[in-house]
XYZ file of C-alpha atoms in Angstrom:
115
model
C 120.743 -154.346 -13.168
C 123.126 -150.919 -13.077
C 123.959 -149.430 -15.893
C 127.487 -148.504 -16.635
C 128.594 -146.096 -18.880
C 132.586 -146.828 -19.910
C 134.600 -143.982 -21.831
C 137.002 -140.604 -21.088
C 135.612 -137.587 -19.130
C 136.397 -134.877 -21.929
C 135.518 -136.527 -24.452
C 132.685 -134.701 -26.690
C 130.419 -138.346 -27.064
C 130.901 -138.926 -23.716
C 129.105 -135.721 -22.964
C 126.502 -135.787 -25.575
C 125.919 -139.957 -24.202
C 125.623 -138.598 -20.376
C 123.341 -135.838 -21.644
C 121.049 -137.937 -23.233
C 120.900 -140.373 -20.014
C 120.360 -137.298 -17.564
C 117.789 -135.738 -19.653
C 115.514 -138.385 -19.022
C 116.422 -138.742 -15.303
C 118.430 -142.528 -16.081
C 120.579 -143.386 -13.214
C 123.846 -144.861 -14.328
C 127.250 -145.330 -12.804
C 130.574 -143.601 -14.671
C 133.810 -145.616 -15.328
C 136.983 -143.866 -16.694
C 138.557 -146.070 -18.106
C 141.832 -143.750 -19.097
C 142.428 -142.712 -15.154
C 140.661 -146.235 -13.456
C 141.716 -148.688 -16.798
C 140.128 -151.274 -17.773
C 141.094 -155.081 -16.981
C 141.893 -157.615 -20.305
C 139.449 -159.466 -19.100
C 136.531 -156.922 -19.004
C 138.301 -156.250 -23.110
C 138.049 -159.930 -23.412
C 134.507 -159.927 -22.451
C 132.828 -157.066 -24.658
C 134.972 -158.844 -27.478
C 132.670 -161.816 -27.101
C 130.105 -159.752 -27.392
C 130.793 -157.222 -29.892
C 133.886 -158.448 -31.380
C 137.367 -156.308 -31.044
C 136.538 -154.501 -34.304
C 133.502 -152.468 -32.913
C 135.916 -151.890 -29.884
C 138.929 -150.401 -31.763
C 138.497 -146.469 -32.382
C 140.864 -146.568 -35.570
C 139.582 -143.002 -36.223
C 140.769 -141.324 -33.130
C 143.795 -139.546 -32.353
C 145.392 -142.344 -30.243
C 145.268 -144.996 -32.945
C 146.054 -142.594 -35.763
C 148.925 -141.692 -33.550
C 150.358 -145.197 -32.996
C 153.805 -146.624 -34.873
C 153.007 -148.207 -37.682
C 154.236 -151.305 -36.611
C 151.479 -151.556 -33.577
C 148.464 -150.807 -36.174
C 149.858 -153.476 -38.557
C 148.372 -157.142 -38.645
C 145.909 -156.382 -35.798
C 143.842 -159.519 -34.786
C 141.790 -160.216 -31.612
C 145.284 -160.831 -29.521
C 146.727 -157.945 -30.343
C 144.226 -155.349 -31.134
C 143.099 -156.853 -27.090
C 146.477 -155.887 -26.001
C 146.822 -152.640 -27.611
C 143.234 -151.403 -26.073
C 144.887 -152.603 -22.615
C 147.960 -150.523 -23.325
C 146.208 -147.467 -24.733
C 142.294 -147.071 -23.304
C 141.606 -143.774 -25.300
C 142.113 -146.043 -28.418
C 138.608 -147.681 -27.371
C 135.908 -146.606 -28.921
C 133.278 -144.101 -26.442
C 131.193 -144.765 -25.094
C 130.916 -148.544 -24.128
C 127.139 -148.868 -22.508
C 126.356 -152.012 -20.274
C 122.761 -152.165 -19.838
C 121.297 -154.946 -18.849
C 124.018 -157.262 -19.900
C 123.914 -156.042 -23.156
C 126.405 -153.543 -24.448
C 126.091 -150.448 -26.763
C 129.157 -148.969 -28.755
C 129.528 -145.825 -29.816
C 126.285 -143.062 -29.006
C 123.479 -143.126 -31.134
C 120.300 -141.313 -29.782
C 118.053 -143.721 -31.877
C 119.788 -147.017 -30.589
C 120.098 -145.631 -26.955
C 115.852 -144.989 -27.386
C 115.838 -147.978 -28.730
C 117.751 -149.830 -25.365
C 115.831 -147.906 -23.022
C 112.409 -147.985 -24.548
């Protein structure tokens, strides 16, 4: 099965991610997701898995920037709809490998996934 690696081009755990899958010569395929987007229903999907809490980057810029309002009373609906709205609020990278999906970049768990 392809690996897909989901996230921002600049972003500094993109590039350290990427690193660590070229350094050992792993072939994977690059989605943008803040210049291609990402459907609701792929969001949808990696909720299922992972739940929308492990999806939502409350830490970065974009979701420290938001109105008040838009961070308040966030449940699966609307945190779904706000990563829709604003992709660089997901958290980077999101890792489909083999079905199975890795958030964030951890050297150990990305060893770990790829033995």
């Amino acid at each position: 099965m392809a690996i897909v690696i989901h996230g921002i081009r600049n972003c500094d755990t993109m590039k350290r991610a990427r690193a660590w899958l070229d350094a050992r010569g792993i072939d994977y395929r690059f989605h943008d997701y803040k210049t291609a987007g990402i459907t609701p229903e792929t969001l949808r999907d990696w909720a299922g898995q992972v739940g929308w809490e492990a999806l939502l980057n409350r830490a970065g810029t974009t979701f420290r920037k938001l109105p008040e309002a838009e961070k308040a009373g966030l449940d699966e609906t609307r945190a779904l709809a706000l990563l829709a709205a604003h992709p660089s609020a997901i958290k980077r990278p999101v890792l489909d490998h083999d079905g199975a999906l890795l958030v964030g970049f951890s050297p150990e768990e990305y060893a770990e996934a790829f033995g």
